[in-house]
Coordinates of N, CA and C in Angstrom, one line a residue:
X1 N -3.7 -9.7 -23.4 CA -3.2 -10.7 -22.4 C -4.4 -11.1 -21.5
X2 N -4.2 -12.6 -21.1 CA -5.0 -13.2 -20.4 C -4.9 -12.3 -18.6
X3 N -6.0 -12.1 -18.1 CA -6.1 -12.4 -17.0 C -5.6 -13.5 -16.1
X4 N -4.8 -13.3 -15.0 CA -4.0 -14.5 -13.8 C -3.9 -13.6 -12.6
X5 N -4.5 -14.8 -11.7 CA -5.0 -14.5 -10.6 C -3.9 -15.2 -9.5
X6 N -3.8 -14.8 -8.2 CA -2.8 -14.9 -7.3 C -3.3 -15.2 -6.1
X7 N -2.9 -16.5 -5.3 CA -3.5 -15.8 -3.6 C -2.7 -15.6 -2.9
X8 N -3.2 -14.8 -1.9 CA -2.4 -14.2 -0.8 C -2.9 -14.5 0.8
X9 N -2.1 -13.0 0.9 CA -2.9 -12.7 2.4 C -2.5 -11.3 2.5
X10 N -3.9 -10.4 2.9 CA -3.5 -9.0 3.6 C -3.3 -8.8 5.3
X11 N -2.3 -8.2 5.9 CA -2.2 -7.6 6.8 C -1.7 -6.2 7.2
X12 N -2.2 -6.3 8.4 CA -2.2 -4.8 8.8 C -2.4 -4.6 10.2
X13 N -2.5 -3.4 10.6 CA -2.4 -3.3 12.5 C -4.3 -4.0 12.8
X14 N -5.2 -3.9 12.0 CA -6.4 -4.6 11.9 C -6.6 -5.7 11.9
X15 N -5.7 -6.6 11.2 CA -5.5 -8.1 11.1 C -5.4 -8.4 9.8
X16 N -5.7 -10.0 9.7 CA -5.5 -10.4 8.4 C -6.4 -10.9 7.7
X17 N -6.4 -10.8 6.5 CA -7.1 -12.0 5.8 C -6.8 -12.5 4.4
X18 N -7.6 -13.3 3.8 CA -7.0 -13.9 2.3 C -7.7 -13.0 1.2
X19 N -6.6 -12.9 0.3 CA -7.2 -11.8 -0.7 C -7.0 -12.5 -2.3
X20 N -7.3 -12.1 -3.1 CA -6.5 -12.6 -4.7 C -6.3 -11.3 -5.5
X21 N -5.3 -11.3 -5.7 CA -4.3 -10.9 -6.7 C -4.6 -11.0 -8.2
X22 N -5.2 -9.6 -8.9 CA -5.6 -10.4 -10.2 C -4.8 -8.9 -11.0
X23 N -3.9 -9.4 -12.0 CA -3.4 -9.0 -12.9 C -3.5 -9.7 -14.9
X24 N -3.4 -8.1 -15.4 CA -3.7 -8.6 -17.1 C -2.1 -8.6 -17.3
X25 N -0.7 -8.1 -16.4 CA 0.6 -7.7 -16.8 C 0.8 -6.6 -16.8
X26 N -0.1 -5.4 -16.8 CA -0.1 -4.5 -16.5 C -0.4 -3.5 -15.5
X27 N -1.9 -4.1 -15.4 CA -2.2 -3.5 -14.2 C -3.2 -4.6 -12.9
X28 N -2.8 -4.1 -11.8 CA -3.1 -5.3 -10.8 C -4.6 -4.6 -10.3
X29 N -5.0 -5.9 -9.3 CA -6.2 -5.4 -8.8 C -6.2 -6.6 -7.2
X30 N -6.6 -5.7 -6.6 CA -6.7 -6.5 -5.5 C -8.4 -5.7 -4.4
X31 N -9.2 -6.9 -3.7 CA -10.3 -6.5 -2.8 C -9.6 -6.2 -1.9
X32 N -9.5 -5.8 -0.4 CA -9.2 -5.8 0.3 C -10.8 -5.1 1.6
X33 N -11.2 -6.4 2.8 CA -11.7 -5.5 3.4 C -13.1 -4.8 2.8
X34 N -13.6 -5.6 1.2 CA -14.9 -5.3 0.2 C -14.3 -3.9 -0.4
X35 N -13.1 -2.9 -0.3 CA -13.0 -2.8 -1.2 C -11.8 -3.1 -2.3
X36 N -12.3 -2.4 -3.4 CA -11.3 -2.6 -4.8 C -10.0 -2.0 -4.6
X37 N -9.0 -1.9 -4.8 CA -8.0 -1.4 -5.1 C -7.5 -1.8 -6.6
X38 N -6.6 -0.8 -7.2 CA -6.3 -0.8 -8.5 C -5.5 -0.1 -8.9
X39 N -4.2 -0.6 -9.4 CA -3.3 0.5 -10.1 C -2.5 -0.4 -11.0
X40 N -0.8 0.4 -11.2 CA 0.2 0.3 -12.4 C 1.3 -0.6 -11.5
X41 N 1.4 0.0 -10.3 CA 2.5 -0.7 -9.7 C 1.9 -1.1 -8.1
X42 N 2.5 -2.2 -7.2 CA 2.0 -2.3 -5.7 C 2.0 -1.3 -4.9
X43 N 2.7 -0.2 -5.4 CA 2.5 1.2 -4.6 C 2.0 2.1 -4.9
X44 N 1.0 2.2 -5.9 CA 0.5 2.7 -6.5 C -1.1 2.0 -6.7
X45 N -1.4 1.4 -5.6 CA -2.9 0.8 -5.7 C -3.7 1.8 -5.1
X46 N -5.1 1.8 -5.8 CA -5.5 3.3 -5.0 C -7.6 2.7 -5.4
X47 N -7.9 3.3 -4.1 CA -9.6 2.7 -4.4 C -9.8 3.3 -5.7
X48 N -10.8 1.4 -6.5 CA -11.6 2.4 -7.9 C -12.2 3.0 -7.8
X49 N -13.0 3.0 -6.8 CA -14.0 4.1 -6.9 C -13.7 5.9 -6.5
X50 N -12.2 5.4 -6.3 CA -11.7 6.9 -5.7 C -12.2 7.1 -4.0
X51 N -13.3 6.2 -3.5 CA -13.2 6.2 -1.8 C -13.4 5.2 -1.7
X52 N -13.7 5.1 -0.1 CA -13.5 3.8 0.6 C -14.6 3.4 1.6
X53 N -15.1 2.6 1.6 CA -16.6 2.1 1.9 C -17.0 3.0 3.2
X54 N -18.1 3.1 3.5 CA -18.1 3.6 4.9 C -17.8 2.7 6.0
X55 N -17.1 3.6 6.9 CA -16.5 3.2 8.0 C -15.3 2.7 8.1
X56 N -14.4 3.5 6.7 CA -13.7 3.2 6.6 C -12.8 1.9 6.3
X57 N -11.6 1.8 5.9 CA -11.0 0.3 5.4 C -9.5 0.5 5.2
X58 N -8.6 -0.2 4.7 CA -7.1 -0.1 4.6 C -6.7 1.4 3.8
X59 N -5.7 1.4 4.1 CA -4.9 2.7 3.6 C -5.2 4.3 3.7
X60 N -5.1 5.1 3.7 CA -5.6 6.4 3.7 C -6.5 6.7 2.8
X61 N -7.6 7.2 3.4 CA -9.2 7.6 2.6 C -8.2 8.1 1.2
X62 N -9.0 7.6 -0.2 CA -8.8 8.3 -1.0 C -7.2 7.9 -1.7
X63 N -6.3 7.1 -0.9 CA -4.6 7.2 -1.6 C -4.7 6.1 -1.6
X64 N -2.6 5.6 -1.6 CA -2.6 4.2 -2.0 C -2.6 3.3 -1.0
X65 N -2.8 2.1 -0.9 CA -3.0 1.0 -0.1 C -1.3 1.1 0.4
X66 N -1.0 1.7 1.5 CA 0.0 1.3 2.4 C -0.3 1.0 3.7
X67 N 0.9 0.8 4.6 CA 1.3 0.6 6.0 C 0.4 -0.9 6.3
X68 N 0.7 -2.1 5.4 CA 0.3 -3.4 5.5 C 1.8 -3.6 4.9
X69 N 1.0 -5.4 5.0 CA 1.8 -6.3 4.2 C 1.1 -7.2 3.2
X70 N 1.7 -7.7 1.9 CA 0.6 -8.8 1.2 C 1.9 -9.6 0.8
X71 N 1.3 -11.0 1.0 CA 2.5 -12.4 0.7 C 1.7 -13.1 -0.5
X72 N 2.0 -13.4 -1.1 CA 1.1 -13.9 -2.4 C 2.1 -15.7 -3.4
X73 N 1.5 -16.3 -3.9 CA 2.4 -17.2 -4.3 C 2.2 -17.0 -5.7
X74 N 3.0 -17.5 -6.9 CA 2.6 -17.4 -8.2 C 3.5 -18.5 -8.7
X75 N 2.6 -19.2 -9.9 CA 2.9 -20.5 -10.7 C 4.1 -19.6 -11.9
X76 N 5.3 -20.1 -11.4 CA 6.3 -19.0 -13.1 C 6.7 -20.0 -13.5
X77 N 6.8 -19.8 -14.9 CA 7.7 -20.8 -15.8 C 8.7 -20.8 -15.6
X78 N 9.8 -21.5 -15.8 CA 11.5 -21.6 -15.7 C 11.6 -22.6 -16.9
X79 N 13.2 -21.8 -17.5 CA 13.8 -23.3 -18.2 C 15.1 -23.6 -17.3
X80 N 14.9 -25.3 -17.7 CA 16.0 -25.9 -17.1 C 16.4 -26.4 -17.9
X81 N 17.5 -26.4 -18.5 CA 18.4 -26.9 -19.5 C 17.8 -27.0 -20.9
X82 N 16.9 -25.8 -21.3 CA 16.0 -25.5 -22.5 C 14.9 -25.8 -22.4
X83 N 14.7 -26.9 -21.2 CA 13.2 -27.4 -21.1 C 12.2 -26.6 -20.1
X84 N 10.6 -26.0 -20.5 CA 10.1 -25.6 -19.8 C 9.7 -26.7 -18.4
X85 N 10.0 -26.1 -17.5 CA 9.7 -26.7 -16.5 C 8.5 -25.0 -15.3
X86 N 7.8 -25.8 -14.4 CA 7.1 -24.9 -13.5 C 7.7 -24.9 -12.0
X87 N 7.8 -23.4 -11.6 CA 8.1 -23.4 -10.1 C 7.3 -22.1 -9.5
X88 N 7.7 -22.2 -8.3 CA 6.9 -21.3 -7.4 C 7.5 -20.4 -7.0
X89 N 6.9 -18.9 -7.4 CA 7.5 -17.4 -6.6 C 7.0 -17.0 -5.8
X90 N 7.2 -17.3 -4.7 CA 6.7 -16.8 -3.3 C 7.4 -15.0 -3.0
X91 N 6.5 -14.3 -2.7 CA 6.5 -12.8 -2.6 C 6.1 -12.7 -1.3
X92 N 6.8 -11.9 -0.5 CA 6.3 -11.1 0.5 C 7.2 -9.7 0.6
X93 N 5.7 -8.6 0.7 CA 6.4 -7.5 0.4 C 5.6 -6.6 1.1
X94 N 6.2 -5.7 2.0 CA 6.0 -4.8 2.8 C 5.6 -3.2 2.2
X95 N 4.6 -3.0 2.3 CA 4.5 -1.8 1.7 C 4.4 -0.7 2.9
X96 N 5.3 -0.3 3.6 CA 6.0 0.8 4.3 C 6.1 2.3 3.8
X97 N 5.0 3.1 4.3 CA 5.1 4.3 3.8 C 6.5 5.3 3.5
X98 N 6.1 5.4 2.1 CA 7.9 5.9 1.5 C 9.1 4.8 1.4
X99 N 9.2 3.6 2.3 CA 10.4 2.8 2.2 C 9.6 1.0 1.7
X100 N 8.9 0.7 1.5 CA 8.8 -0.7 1.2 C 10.2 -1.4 0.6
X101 N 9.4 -3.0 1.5 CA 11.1 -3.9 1.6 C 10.1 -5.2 0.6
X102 N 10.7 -5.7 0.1 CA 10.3 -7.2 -0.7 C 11.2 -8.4 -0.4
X103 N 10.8 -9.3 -0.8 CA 11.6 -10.4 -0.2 C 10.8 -11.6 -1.1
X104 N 11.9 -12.2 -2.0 CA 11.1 -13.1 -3.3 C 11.9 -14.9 -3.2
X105 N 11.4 -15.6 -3.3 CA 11.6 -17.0 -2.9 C 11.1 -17.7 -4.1
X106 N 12.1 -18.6 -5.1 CA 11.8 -19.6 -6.2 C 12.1 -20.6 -5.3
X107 N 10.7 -21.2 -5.7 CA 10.8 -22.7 -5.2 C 10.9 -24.0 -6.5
X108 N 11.8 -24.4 -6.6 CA 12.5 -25.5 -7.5 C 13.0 -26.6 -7.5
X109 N 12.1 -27.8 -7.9 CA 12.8 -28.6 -7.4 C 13.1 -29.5 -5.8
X110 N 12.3 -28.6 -5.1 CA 12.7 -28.6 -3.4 C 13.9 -27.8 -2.9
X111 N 14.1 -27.0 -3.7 CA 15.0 -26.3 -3.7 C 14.6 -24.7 -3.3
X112 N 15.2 -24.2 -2.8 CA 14.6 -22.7 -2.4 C 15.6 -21.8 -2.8
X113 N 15.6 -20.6 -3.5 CA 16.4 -19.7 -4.3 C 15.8 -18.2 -3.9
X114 N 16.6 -17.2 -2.8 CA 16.2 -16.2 -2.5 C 16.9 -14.9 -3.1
X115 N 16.0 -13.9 -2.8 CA 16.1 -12.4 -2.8 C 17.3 -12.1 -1.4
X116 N 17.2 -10.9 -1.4 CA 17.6 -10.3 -0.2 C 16.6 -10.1 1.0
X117 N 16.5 -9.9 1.7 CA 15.5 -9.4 2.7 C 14.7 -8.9 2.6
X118 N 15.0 -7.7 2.1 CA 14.4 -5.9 1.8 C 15.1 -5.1 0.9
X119 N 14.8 -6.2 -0.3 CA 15.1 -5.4 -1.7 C 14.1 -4.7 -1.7
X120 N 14.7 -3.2 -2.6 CA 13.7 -1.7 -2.5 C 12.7 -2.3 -3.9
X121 N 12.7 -3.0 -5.1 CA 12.0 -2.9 -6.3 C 12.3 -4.0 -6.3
X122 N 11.2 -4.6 -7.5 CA 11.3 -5.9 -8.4 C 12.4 -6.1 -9.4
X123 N 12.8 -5.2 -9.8 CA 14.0 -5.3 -11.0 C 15.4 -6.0 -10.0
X124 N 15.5 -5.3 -8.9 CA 17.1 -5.5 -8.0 C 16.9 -6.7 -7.6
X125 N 15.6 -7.1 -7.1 CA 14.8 -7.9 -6.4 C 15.3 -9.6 -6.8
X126 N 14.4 -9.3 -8.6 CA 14.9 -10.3 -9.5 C 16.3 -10.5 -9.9
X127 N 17.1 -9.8 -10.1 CA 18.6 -9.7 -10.9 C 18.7 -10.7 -9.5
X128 N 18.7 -10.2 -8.1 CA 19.6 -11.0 -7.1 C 19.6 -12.3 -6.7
X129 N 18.1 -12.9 -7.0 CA 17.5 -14.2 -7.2 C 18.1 -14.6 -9.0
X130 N 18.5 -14.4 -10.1 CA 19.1 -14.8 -10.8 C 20.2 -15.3 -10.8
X131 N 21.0 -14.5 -9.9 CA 22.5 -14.6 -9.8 C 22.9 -15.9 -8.6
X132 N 21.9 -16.2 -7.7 CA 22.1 -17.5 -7.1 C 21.3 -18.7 -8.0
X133 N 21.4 -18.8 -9.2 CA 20.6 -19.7 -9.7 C 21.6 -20.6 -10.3
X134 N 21.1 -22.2 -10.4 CA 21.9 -22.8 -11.4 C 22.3 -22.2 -12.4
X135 N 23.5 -22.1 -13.2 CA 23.6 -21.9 -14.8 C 23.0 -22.2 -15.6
X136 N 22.1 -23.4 -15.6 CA 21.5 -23.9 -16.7 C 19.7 -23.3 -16.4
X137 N 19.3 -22.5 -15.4 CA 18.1 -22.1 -14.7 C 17.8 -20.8 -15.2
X138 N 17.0 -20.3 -16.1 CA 16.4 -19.3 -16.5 C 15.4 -18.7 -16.6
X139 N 14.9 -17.8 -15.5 CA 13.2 -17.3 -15.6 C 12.9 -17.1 -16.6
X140 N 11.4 -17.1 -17.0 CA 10.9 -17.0 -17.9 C 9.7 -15.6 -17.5
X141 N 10.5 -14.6 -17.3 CA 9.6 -13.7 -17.0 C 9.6 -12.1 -17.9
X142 N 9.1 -11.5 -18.0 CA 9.1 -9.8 -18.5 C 10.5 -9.4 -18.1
X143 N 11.1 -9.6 -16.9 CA 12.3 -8.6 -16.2 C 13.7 -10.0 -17.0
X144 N 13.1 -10.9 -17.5 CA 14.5 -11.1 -18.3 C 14.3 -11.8 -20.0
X145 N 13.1 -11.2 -20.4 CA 13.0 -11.3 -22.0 C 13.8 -10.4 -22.7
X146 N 13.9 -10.6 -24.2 CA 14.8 -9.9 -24.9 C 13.9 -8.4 -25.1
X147 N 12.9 -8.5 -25.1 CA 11.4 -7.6 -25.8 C 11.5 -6.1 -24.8
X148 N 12.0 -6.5 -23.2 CA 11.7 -5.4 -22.7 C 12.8 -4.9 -22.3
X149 N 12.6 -3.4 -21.6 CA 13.6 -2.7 -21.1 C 13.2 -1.6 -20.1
X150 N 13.7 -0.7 -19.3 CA 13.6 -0.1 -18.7 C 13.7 1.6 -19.4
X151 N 12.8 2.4 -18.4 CA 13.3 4.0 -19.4 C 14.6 4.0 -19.0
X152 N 15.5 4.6 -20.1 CA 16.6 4.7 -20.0 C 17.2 6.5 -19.1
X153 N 16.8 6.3 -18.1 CA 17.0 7.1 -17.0 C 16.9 7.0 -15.3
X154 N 17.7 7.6 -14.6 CA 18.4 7.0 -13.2 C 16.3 7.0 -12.1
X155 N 16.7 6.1 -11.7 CA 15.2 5.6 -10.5 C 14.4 4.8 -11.7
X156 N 13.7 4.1 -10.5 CA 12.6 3.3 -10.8 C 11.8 3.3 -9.8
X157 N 10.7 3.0 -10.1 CA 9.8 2.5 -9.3 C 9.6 0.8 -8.9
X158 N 8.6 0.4 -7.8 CA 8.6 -0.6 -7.3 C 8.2 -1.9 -8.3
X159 N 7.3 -1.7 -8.5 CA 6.9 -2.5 -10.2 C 6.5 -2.1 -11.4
X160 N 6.2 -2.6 -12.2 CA 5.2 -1.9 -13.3 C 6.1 -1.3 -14.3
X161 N 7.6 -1.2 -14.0 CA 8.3 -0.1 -14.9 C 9.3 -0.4 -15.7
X162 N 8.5 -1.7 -16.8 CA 9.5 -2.0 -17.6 C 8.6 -1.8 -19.2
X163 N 9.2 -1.3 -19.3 CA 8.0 -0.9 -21.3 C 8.3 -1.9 -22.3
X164 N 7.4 -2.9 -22.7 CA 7.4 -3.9 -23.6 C 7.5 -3.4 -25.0
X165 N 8.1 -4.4 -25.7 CA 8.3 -3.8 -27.3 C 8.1 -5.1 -28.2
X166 N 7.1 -5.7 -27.6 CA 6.5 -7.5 -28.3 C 6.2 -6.4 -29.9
X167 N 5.4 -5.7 -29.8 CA 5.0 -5.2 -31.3 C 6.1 -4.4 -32.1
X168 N 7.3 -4.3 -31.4 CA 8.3 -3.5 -32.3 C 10.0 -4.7 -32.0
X169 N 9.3 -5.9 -32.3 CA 10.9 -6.9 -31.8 C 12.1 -6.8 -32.7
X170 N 11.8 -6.9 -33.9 CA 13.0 -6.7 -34.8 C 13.6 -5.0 -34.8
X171 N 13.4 -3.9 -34.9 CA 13.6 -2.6 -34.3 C 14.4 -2.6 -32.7
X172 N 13.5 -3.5 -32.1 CA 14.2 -3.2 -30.8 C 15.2 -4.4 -31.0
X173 N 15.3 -5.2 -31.3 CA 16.6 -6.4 -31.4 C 17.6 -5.6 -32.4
X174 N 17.3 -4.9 -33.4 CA 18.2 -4.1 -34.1 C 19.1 -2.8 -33.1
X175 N 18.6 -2.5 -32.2 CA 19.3 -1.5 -31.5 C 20.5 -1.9 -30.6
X176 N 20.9 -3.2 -30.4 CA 21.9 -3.9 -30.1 C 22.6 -3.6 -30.6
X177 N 23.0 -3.5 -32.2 CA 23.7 -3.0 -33.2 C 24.1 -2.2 -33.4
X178 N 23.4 -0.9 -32.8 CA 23.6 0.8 -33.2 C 22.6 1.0 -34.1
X179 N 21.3 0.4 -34.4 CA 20.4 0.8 -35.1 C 19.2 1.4 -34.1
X180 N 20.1 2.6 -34.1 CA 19.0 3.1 -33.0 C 18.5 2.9 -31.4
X181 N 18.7 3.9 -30.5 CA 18.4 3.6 -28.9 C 17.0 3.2 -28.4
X182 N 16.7 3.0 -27.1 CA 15.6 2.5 -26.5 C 14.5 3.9 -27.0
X183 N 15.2 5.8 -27.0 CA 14.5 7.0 -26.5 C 13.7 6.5 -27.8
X184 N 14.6 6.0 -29.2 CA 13.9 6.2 -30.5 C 13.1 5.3 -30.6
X185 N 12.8 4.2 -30.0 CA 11.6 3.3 -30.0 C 10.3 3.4 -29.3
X186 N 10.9 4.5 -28.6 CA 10.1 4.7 -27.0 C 8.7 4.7 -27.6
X187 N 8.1 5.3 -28.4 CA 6.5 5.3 -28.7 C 6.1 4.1 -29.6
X188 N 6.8 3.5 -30.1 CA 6.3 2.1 -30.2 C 6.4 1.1 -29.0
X189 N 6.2 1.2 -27.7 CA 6.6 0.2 -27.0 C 4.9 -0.1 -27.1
X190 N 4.0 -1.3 -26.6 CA 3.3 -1.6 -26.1 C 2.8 -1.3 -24.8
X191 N 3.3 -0.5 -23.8 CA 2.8 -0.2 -22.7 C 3.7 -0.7 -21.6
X192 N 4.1 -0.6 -20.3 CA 4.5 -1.1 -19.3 C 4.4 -2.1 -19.1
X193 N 5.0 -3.2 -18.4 CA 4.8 -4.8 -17.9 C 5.0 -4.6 -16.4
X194 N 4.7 -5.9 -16.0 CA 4.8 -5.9 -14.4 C 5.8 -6.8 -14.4
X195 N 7.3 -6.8 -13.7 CA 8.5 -7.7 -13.9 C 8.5 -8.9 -13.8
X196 N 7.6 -9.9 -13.1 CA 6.9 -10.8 -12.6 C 6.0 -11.6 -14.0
X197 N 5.5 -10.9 -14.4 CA 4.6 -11.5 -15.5 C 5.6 -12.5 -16.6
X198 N 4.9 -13.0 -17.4 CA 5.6 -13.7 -18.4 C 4.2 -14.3 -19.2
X199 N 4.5 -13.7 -20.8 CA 3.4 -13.8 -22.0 C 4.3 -14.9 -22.6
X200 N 3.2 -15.4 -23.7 CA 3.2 -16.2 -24.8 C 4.8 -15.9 -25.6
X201 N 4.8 -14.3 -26.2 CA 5.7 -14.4 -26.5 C 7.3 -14.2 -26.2
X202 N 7.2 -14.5 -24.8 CA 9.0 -14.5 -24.4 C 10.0 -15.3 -25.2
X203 N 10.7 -14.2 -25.3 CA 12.4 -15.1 -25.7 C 13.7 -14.3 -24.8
X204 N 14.3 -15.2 -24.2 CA 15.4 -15.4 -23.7 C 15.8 -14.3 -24.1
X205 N 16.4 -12.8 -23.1 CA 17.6 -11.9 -23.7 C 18.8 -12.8 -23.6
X206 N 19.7 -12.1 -24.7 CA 21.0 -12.8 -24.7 C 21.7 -12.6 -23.7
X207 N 21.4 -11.4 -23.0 CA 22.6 -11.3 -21.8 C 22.1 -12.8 -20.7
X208 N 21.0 -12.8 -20.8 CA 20.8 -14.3 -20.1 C 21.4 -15.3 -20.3
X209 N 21.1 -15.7 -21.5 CA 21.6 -17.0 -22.3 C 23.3 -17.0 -22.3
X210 N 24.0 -15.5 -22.0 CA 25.8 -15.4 -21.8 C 25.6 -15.6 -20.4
X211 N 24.6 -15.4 -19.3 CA 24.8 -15.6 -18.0 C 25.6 -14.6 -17.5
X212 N 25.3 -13.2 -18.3 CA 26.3 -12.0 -17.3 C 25.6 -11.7 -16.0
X213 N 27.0 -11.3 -15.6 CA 26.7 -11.0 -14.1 C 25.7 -11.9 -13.0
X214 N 25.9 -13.2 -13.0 CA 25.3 -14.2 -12.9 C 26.5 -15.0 -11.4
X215 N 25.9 -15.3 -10.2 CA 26.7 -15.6 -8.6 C 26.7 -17.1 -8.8
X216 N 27.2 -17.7 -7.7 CA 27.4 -18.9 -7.3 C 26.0 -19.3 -7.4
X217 N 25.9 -20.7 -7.5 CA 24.6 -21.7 -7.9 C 24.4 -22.4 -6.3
X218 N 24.2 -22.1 -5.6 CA 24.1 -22.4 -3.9 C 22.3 -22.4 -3.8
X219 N 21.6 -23.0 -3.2 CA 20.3 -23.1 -2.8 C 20.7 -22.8 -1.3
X220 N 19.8 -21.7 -0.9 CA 19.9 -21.1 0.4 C 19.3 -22.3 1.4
X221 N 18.2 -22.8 1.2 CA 17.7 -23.8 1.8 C 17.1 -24.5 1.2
X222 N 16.7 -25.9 1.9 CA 15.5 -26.8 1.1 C 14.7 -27.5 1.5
X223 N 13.4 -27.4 1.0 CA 11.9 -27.7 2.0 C 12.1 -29.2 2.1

C-alpha cells in the first residue's frame, strides 16, 4: 500500500502547531515538536527512537503521545448513487489519558454529516456517521468493505483493529454461508487496517448495500 499523508494540528498545555499525519493503512507516523512518533493505533504512538529529544517534548519520556489534541482533515472516497465521488473527513480527537473522545465530520456536498461528540473508537465513531447519511451515500473505507472484520471478541481498541482478508476474499466471502468463522481464517488475514483507510481493492459489504441499521438522512449542518 501507498503511503497518504494528512494535515493537522498538535496541541497541548505547550501550544500548538501543524504537524502531517503519514500512514501506509496500518501504521501511522506523526513529528511532533522534531520528534517521531509511531505506532498501530492513535493511542498507541510511542517515540521511534524509544526517547525523546533532549529537553524534553510531548507525552511521557519513553510512552505514548497523550494528554493533547490532533484535528487532521482527509480526502475519502464516497459513492453516491454508485458513482465515485470525493469528500472530506474532518477528525478531531482528544487523546485523554485512559478516556480519549473523537469527534468525525463528512463534508459532502456542503453538506456536513456528524459523529457524536466523544465517541470512544473509530468503529462506533464511523457506524454513527453512517447511519445519518443519505441512503444512496456509501463510504468507501476499510470499517465498511466486505474484506474486513473485527476479532471476533468483546473490546476494541481506538484504531488499527480491524484485520484485512484482501488475500483470502473468496474464503472470507464463503463464511457468510457457514463455510467456516472469522477464528478459522484468522491466520490468513493480511494484517490489521486503520478504519479510516480505503485501498484499491474495496468492495461494498452487503450489509451496506441492504443499509442495515442505517438512521434518518438529516445533515446536521451546512457550510
Amino acid at each position: 500500500m501507498t503511503d497518504e499523508s494528512w494535515s493537522g494540528w498538535y496541541r497541548d498545555a505547550r501550544g500548538s502547531e501543524a504537524v502531517v499525519l503519514t500512514t501506509d493503512g496500518q501504521r501511522l507516523r506523526v513529528r511532533v515538536r522534531g520528534a517521531d512518533f509511531e505506532g498501530e493505533s492513535f493511542d498507541g504512538l510511542r517515540p521511534v527512537a524509544g526517547v525523546l529529544p533532549e529537553g524534553g517534548g510531548p507525552g511521557p519520556a519513553g510512552g505514548a503521545l497523550t494528554d493533547c489534541v490532533l484535528e487532521w482533515d482527509l480526502p475519502l472516497p464516497v459513492l453516491v448513487a454508485g458513482a465515485l465521488r470525493h469528500a472530506t473527513l474532518g477528525c478531531l480527537l482528544s487523546l485523554r489519558r485512559d478516556d480519549p473522545a473523537l469527534h468525525l465530520a463528512l463534508h459532502l456536498d456542503g453538506a456536513v454529516y456528524e459523529s457524536a461528540r466523544a465517541e470512544r473508537d473509530f468503529t462506533t465513531a464511523l457506524a454513527a456517521l453512517r447511519r445519518g447519511l443519505p441512503e444512496d451515500v456509501r463510504l468507501q473505507t476499510c470499517s465498511a468493505c466486505a474484506f474486513s472484520g473485527p476479532f471476533p471478541a468483546p473490546g476494541r481498541g481506538l484504531s488499527g483493529t480491524l484485520a484485512c482478508f484482501r488475500e483470502a476474499k473468496d474464503a472470507y466471502r464463503g463464511r457468510a454461508a457457514g463455510e467456516g468463522g472469522v477464528l478459522d481464517l484468522w491466520d490468513r488475514r493480511s494484517g490489521t487496517v486503520q478504519e479510516i483507510w480505503s485501498c484499491r481493492e474495496f468492495e461494498a459489504d452487503p450489509a451496506e448495500v441492504l443499509g442495515a441499521d442505517r438512521g434518518d438522512a438529516v445533515p446536521l449542518e451546512h457550510a
